[in-house]
XYZ file of C-alpha atoms in Angstrom:
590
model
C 48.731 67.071 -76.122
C 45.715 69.049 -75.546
C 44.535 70.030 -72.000
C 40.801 71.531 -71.110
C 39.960 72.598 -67.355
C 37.043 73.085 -65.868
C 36.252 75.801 -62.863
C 33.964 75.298 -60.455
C 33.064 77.092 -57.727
C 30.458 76.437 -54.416
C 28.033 78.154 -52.234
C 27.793 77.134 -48.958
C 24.560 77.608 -46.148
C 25.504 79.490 -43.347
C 25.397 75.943 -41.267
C 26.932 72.931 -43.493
C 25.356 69.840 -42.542
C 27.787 66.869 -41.144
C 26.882 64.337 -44.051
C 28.686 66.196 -46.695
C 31.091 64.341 -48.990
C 32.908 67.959 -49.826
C 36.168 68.332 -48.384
C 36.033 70.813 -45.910
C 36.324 74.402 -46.859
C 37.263 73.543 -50.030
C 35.226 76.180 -52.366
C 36.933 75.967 -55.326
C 37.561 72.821 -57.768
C 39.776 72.582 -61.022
C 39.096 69.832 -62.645
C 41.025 68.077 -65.938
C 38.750 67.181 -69.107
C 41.035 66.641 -71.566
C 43.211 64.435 -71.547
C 41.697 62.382 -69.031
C 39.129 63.728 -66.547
C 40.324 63.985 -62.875
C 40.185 66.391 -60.153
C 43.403 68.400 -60.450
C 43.479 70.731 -57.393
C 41.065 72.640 -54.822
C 41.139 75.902 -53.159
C 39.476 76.457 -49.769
C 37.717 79.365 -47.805
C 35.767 80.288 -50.733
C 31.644 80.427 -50.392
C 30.728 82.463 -53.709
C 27.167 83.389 -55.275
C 26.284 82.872 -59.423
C 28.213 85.258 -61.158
C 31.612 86.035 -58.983
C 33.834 83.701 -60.115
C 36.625 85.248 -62.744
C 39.470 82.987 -63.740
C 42.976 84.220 -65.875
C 45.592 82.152 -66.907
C 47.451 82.661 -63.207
C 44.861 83.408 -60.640
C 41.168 83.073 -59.797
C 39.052 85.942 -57.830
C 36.433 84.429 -55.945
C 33.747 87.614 -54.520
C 32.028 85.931 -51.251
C 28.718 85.331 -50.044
C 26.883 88.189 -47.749
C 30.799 89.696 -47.604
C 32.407 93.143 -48.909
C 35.857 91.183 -49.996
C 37.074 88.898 -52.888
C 39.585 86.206 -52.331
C 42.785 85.817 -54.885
C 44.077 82.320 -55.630
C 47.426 82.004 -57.029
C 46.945 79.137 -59.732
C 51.018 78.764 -60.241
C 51.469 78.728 -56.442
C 48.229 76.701 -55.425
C 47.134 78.612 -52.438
C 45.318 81.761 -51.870
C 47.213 84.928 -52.428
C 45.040 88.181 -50.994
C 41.965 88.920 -49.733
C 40.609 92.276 -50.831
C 38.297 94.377 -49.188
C 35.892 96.480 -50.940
C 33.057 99.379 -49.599
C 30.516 97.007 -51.203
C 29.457 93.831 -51.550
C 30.073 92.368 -54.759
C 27.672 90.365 -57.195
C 29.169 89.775 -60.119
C 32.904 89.707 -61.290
C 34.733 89.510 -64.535
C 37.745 90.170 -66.647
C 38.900 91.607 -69.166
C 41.967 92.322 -71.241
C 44.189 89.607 -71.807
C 43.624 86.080 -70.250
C 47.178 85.588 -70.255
C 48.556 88.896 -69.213
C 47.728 91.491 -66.973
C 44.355 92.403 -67.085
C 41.457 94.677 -65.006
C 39.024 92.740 -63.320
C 35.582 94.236 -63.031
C 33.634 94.099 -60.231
C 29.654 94.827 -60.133
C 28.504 96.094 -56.371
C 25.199 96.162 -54.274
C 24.751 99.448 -54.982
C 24.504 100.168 -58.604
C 28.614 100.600 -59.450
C 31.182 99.435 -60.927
C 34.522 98.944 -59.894
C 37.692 98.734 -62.479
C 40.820 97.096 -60.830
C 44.104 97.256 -63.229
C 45.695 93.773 -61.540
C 49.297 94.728 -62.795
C 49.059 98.211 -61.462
C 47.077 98.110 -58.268
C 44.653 101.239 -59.684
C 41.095 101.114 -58.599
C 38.566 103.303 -59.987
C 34.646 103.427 -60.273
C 31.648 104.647 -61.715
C 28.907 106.767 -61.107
C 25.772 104.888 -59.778
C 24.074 104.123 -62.710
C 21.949 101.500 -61.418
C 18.919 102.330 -59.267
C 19.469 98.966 -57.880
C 22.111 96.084 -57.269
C 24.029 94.701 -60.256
C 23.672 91.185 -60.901
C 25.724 90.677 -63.865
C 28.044 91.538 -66.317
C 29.820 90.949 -69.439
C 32.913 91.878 -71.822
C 32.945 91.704 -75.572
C 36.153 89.938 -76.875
C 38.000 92.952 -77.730
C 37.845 94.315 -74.182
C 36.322 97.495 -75.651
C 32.411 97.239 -74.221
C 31.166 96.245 -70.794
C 27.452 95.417 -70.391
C 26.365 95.395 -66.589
C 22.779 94.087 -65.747
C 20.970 95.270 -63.007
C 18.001 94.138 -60.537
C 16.299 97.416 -62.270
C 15.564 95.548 -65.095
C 17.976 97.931 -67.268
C 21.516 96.974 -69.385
C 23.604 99.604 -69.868
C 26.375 99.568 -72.177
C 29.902 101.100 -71.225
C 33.103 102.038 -73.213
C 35.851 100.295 -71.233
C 38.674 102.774 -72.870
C 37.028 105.532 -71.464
C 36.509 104.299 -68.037
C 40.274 103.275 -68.330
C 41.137 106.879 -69.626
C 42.971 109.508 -66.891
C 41.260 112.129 -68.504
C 37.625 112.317 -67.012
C 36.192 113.678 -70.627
C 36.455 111.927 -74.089
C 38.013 113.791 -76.681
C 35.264 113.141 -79.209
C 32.400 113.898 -77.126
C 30.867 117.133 -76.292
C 32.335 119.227 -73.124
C 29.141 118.121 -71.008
C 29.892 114.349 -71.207
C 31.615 112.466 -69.028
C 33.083 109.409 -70.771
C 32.620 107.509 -67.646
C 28.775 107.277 -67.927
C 26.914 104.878 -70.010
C 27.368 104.905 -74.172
C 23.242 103.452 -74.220
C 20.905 101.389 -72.256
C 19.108 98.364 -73.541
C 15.572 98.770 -71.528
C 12.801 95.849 -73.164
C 13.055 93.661 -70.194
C 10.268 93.931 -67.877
C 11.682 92.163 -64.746
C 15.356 91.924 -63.247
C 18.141 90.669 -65.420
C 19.183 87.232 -64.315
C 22.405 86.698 -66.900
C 23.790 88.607 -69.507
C 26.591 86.778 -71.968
C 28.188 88.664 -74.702
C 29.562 86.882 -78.579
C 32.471 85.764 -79.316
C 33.118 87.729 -82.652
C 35.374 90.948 -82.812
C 33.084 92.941 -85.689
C 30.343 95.369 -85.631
C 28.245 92.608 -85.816
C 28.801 90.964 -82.470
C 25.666 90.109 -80.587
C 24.922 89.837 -76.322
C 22.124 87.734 -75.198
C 20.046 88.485 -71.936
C 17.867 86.367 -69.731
C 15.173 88.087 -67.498
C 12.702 87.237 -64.895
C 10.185 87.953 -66.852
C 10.456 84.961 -68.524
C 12.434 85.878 -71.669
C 15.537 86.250 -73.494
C 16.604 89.036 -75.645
C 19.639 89.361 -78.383
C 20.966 92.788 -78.531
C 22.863 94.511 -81.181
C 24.914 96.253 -78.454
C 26.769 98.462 -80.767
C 23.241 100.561 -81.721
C 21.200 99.509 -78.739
C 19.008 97.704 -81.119
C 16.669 94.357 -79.978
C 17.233 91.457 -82.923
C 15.008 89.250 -81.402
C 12.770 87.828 -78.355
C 12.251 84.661 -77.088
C 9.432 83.858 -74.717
C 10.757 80.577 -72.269
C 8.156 78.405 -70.283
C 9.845 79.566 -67.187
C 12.383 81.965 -65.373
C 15.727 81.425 -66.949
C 18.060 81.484 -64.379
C 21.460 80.929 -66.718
C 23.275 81.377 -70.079
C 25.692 80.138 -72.339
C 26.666 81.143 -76.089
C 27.621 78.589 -78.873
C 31.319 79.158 -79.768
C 30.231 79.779 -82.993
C 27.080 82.160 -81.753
C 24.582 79.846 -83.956
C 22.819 79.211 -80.423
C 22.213 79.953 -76.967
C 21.850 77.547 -74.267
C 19.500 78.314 -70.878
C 18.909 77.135 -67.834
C 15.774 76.866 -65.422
C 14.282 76.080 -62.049
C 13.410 72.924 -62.574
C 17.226 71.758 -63.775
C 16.111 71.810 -67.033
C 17.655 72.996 -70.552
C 16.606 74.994 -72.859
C 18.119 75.273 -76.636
C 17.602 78.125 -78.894
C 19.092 78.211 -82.568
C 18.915 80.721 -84.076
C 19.319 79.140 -87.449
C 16.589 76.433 -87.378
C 14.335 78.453 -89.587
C 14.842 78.185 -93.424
C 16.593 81.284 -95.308
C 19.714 82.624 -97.005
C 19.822 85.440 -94.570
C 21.004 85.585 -90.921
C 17.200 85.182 -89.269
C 19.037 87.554 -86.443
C 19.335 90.790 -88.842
C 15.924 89.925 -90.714
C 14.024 93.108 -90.252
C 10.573 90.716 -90.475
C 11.508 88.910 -87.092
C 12.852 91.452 -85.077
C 9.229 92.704 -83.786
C 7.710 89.536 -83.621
C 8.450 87.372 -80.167
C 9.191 83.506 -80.994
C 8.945 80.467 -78.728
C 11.346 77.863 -79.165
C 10.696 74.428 -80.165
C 9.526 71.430 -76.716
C 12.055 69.250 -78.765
C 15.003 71.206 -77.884
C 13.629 71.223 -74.115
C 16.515 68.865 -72.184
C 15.558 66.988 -69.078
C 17.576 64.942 -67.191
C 15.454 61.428 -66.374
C 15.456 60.026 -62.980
C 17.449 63.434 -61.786
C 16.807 65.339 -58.681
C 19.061 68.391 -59.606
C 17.921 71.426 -58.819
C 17.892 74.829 -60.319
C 20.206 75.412 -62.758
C 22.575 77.918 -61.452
C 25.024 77.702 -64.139
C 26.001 76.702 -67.797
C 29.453 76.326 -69.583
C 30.450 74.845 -72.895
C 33.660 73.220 -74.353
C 36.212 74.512 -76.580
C 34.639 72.218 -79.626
C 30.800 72.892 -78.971
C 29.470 69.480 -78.494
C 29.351 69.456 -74.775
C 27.596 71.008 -72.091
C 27.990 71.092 -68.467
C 25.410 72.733 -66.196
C 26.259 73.068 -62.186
C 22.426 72.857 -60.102
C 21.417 73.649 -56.915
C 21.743 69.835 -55.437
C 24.906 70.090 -55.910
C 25.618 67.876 -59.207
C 27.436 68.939 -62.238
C 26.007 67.573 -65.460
C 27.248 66.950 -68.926
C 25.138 67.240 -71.866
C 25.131 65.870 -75.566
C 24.788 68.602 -77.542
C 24.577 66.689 -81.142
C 21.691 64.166 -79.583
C 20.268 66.785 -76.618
C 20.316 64.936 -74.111
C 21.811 63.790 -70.493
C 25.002 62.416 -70.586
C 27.187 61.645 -66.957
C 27.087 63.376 -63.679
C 30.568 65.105 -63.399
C 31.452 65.462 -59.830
C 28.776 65.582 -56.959
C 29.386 68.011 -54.340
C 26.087 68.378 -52.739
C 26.210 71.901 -51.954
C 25.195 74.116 -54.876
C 27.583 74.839 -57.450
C 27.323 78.476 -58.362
C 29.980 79.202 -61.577
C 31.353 76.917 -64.259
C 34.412 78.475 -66.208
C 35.744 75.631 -69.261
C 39.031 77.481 -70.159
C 40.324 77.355 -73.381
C 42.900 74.589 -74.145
C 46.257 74.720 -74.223
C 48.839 72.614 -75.791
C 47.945 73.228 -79.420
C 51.094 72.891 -81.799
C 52.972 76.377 -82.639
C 50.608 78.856 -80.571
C 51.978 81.985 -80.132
C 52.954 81.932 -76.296
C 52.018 85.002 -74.190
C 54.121 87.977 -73.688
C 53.721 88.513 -70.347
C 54.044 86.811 -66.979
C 52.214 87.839 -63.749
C 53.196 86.102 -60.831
C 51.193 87.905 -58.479
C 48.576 91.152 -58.668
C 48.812 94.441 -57.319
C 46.353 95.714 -54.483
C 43.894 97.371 -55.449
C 44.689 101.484 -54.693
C 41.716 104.031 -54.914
C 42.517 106.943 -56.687
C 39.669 109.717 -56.078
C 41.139 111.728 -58.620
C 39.163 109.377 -61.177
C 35.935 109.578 -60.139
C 35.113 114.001 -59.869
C 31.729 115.505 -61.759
C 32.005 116.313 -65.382
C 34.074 119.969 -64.683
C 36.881 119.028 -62.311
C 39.912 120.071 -63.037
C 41.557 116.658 -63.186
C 44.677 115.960 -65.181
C 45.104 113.732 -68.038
C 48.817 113.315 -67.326
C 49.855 109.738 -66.634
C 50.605 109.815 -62.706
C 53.759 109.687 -60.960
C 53.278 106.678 -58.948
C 51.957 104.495 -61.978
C 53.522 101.947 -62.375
C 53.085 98.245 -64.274
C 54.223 94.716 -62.467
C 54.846 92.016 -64.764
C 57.368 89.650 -65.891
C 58.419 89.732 -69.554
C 58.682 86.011 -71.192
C 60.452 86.467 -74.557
C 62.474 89.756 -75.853
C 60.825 93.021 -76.607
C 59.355 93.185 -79.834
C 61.261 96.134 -82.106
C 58.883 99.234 -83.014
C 61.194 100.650 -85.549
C 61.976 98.813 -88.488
C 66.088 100.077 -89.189
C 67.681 96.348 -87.695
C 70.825 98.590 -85.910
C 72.877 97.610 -83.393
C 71.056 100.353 -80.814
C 67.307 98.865 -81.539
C 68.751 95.489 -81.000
C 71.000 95.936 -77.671
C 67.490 97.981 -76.645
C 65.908 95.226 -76.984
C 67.610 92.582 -75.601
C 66.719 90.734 -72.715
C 70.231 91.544 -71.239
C 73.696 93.459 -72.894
C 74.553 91.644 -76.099
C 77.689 89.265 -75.690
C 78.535 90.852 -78.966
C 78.270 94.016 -77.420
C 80.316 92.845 -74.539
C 83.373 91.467 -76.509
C 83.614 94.312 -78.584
C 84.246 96.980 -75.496
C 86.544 94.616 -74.189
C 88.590 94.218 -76.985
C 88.918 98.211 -77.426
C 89.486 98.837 -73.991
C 92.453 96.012 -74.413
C 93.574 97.409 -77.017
C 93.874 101.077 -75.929
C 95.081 99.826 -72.482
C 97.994 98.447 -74.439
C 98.715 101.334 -76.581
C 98.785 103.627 -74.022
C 101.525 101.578 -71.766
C 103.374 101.833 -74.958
C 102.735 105.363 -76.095
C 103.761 106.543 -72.106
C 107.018 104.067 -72.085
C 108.141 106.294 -74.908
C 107.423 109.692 -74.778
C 107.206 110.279 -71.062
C 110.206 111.762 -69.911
C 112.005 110.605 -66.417
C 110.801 112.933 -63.397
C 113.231 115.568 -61.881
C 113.781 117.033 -58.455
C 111.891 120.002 -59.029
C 109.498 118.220 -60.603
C 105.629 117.980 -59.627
C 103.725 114.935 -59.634
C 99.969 115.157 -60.875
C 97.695 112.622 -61.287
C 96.004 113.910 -64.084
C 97.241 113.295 -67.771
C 98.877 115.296 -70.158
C 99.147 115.673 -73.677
C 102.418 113.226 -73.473
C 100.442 110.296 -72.325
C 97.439 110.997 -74.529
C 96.985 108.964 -77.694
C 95.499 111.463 -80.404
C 92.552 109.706 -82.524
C 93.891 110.076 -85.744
C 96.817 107.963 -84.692
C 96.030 104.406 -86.955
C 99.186 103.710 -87.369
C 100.147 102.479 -83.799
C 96.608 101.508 -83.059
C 96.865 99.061 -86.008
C 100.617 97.542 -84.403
C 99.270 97.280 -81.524
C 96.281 95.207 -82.460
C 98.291 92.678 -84.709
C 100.338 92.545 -81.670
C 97.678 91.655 -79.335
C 96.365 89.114 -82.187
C 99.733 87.206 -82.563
C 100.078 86.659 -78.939
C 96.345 85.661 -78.744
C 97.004 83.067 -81.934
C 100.468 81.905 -79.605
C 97.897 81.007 -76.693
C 95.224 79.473 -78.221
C 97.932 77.608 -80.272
C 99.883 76.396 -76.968
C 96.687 75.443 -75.432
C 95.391 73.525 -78.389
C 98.787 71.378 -78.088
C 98.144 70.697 -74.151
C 94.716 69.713 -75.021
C 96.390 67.097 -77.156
C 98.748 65.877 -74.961
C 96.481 65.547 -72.217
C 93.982 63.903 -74.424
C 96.485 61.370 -75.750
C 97.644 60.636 -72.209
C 94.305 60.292 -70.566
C 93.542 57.452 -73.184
C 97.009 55.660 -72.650
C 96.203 55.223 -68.976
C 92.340 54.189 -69.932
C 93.637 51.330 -72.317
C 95.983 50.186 -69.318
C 93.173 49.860 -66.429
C 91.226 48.554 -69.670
C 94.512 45.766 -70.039
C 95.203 45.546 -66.221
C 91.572 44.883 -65.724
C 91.027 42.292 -68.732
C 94.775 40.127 -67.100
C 92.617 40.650 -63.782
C 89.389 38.918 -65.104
C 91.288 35.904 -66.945
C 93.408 35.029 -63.819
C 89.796 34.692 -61.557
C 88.477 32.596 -64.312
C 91.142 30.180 -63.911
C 90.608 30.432 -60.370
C 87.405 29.392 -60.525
C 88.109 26.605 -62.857
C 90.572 24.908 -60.719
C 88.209 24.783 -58.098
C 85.611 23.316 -59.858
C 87.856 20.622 -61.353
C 88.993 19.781 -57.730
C 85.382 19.817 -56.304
C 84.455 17.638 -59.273
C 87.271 15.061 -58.601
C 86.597 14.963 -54.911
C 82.531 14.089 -55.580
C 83.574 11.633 -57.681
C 85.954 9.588 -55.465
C 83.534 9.668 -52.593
C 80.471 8.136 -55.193
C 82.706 5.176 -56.003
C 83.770 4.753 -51.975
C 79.931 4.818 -51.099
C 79.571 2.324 -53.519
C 82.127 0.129 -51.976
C 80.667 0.665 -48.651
C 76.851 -0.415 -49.592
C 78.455 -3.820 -51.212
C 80.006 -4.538 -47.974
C 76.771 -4.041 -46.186
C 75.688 -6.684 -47.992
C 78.514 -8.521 -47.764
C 78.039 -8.663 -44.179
C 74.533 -9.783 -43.930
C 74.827 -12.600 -45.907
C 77.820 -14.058 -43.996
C 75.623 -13.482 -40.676
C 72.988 -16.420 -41.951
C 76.321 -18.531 -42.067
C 78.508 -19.923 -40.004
C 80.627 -17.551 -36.862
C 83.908 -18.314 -38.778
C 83.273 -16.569 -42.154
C 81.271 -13.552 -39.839
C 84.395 -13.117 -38.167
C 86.243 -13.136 -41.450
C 84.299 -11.024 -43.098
C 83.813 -8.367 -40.074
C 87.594 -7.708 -40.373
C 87.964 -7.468 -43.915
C 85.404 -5.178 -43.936
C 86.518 -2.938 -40.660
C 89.945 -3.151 -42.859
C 87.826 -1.699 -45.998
C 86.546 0.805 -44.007
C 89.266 2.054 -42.385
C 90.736 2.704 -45.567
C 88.688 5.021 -46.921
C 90.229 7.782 -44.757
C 93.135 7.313 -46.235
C 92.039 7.844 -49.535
C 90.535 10.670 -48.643
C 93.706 11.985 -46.521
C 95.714 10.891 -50.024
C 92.854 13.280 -51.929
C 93.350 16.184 -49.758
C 96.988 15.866 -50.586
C 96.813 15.846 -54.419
């Protein structure tokens, strides 16, 4: 069965107000969309901006409001695992490398950096200042290869993540004068400060990132040649972003809790309108019919947008507090998600799990490694810093299957190399030998060793006597068929116990089985002796009831006549009565 969650996060004032329905201190929802939506769990002490939020398939990093730290929530454990201090404030976060494994998490500061923290290996390392101003967003390309960062300055630059990863401070392929850890380009149209930056979902050359500005536009960048595809001009400041899974559209959101739609596919053409040289220096507006408003909604500014794994839904956190859902297919408002009326800052939809036959992930990580600055990383082009691995590196993770096999001869050293533990194959084997040699030598020293003398010297280490030479098959081979036949004697006399205890247990189950069937027939008759006698007895005091009513009767009607019969007939009926006793007495006894 397939399960979708949804990650929200809050921002709180500096003085909450008393009337608010969220549970206290509780920053941090995950809620269940598929199959059925619920709350699942909440994490607390957690006030974070738009843009800080970065989730993984085992923790969440949550960078906090007007603070220099970022708060680590174990997702497996359900609590919060670290809080990490930094030189700067952070304003934006996110990850890349594997969502399943151990990844780096990025972190954007106030003061134009950015910050590269290997989670499995506690290494910290940072750019040059780049920006002239604070860094308000940033994005990764799917194959972890290309960071964009987005700054207040209005600029994007575009970085090569394997060479800000790299121990040597210079790139092979570049010139001497180059540092690799400075931008590869910067992407410079906007006119304002960059407000949210997304980047495609496709692995080629082709890949696109979209950027929203104050200056009241989008732009979609070719981020692989620095090149602008095209413009969009928006009624207002877009304050949000989202891609189609499929990159046919972007989705944006504004002040007034609005949403904006912008397909890039609506005009008519065989080509892709976004690599159509007659477009690209013309600015377009996007159609008022693919303007969303929600009717009879106070929401706020949009402060966030995320979509589902399929495409057809849309959820938008605002400023009130509310998170939305959209209909994509109709465009328009659908339900109001959860209400937490503080603003919700970040919406992460992770990808579903539970699809049938998906490759499961290779590694584990059960907790991250503190961050560890490593000056060495960050000298001017010229140092004379090594691009040796260091000592003191060193990767934390669990493995969760065996270790897949690099060369391709199957022999038995790749495969005991690989295996989680020794082989029991392996393991059987050396015993057997040693067995077998342990034997042969008792036998070989019995034989040859002759008895000690007086003047004789004991030594505790071996001579040629007691030595078995290699090439000796002949007793190696009598001793094995030795050690076979008495190991075909065991198993054989233990196979016949088995049998005999086997035959015995079920003799003495089909006797309790007897002795409790005799058992059961003998209360049965029990009880049916008893109910014969209770029967009996009923039935002798019905007809003596009977008797006693008719002499009732009896007795009245001799009253109206005359004293003689009453007398009469008050003694034979004292002498009826008296009788019953008896029968009763004469009852008991049967």
């Amino acid at each position: 069965m397939l399960s979708e969650l949804l990650v929200t996060s809050l921002l709180f004032p500096q003085q909450r107000s008393s009337k608010s329905s969220v549970t206290k201190d509780a920053g941090i929802h995950v809620h269940n969309l598929q199959p059925s939506a619920a709350l699942k769990s909440s994490f607390k002490k957690s006030s974070t901006p738009a843009n800080c939020l970065a989730v993984s398939a085992s923790h969440i990093f949550a960078a906090q409001a007007e603070k220099a730290v970022v708060h680590v929530y174990s997702r497996e454990k359900g609590n919060q695992e670290a809080i990490i201090p930094f030189p700067e404030r952070i304003h934006s976060l996110a990850l890349a490398g594997d969502f399943n494994g151990g990844g780096v998490l990025l972190l954007a500061t106030e003061g134009g950096r950015v910050i590269l923290w290997e989670l499995c290996t506690g290494r910290q390392i940072s750019t040059p200042q780049s920006h002239l101003q604070p860094i308000t967003c940033l994005a990764v390309d799917p194959t972890s290869n290309f960071l964009l960062s987005g700054s207040s300055d209005s600029n994007i630059h575009v970085w090569s993540l394997p060479a800000l990863l790299s121990f040597s401070n210079t790139s092979s392929h570049d010139p001497p004068q180059i540092s690799s850890r400075e931008p590869l380009r910067t992407l410079s149209n906007h006119r304002a400060a960059i407000t949210s930056l997304v980047a495609g979902h496709g692995s080629g050359s082709t890949n696109i990132a979209v950027s929203a500005s104050q200056d009241s536009s989008c732009i979609v960048w070719d981020y692989h040649t620095g090149d602008p595809l095209r413009t969009f001009l928006l009624p207002s400041v877009p304050l949000s972003l989202t891609l189609d899974p499929a990159d046919r559209a972007f989705y944006t959101g504004f002040e007034d809790g609005s949403i904006q739609l912008v397909d890039f596919f609506n005009a008519p053409g065989l080509t892709n309108p976004l690599f159509d040289p007659a477009l690209q220096s013309t600015p377009s507006q996007p159609p008022a019919s693919d303007h969303w408003t929600a009717p009879n909604q106070d929401l706020g500014s949009t402060l966030c947008l995320s979509i589902n794994y399929e495409g057809n839904v849309l959820f938008s956190g605002h400023e009130g507090g509310k998170v939305i859902s959209w209909d994509i297919a109709k465009g328009r408002y659908v339900a109001e998600v959860a209400d937490y009326s503080t603003p919700v800052t970040n919406l992460h939809v992770l990808p579903p799990t539970g699809f049938p036959n998906a490759p499961q992930p290779k590694l584990k990580v059960h907790s991250v490694v503190k961050p560890r600055y490593e000056s060495s990383f960050t000298g001017a082009v010229g140092d004379d810093a090594s691009s040796s691995v260091p000592a003191n590196y060193n990767f934390t993770a669990q493995f969760t299957n065996m270790l897949p096999r690099q060369d391709s001869n199957d022999n038995d050293f790749s495969f005991a190399l690989t295996h989680p533990s020794i082989p029991l194959s392996l393991l059987e084997e050396g015993i057997a030998e040693l067995a077998s040699w342990n034997a042969a030598s008792h036998s070989h020293t019995n034989s040859k060793t002759p008895q000690p003398t007086s003047n004789s010297v004991s030594t505790p280490f071996p001579t040629s006597d007691n030595i078995i030479p290699l090439d000796d098959t002949a007793t190696h081979s009598e001793t094995l068929e030795d050690e076979n036949t008495r190991l075909r004697n065991t198993i054989a006399q233990q196979s016949r116990l088995h049998k005999r205890t086997m035959a015995k247990l079920l003799e003495w189950g089909k006797e309790r089985a007897e002795r409790k069937k005799h058992d059961r027939e003998e209360e049965e008759i029990k009880q049916r002796r008893k109910k014969r006698r209770r029967e009996k007895r009923k039935g002798k005091m019905d007809v003596d009831a009977v008797d006693i009513l008719n002499m009732m009767k009896g007795k009245g009607r001799s009253e109206e006549g005359d004293s003689d019969g009453d007398s009469d007939s008050n003694s034979d009926s004292d002498s009826e009565i008296k009788s019953i006793p008896e029968d009763e007495d004469s009852d008991e006894s049967e």
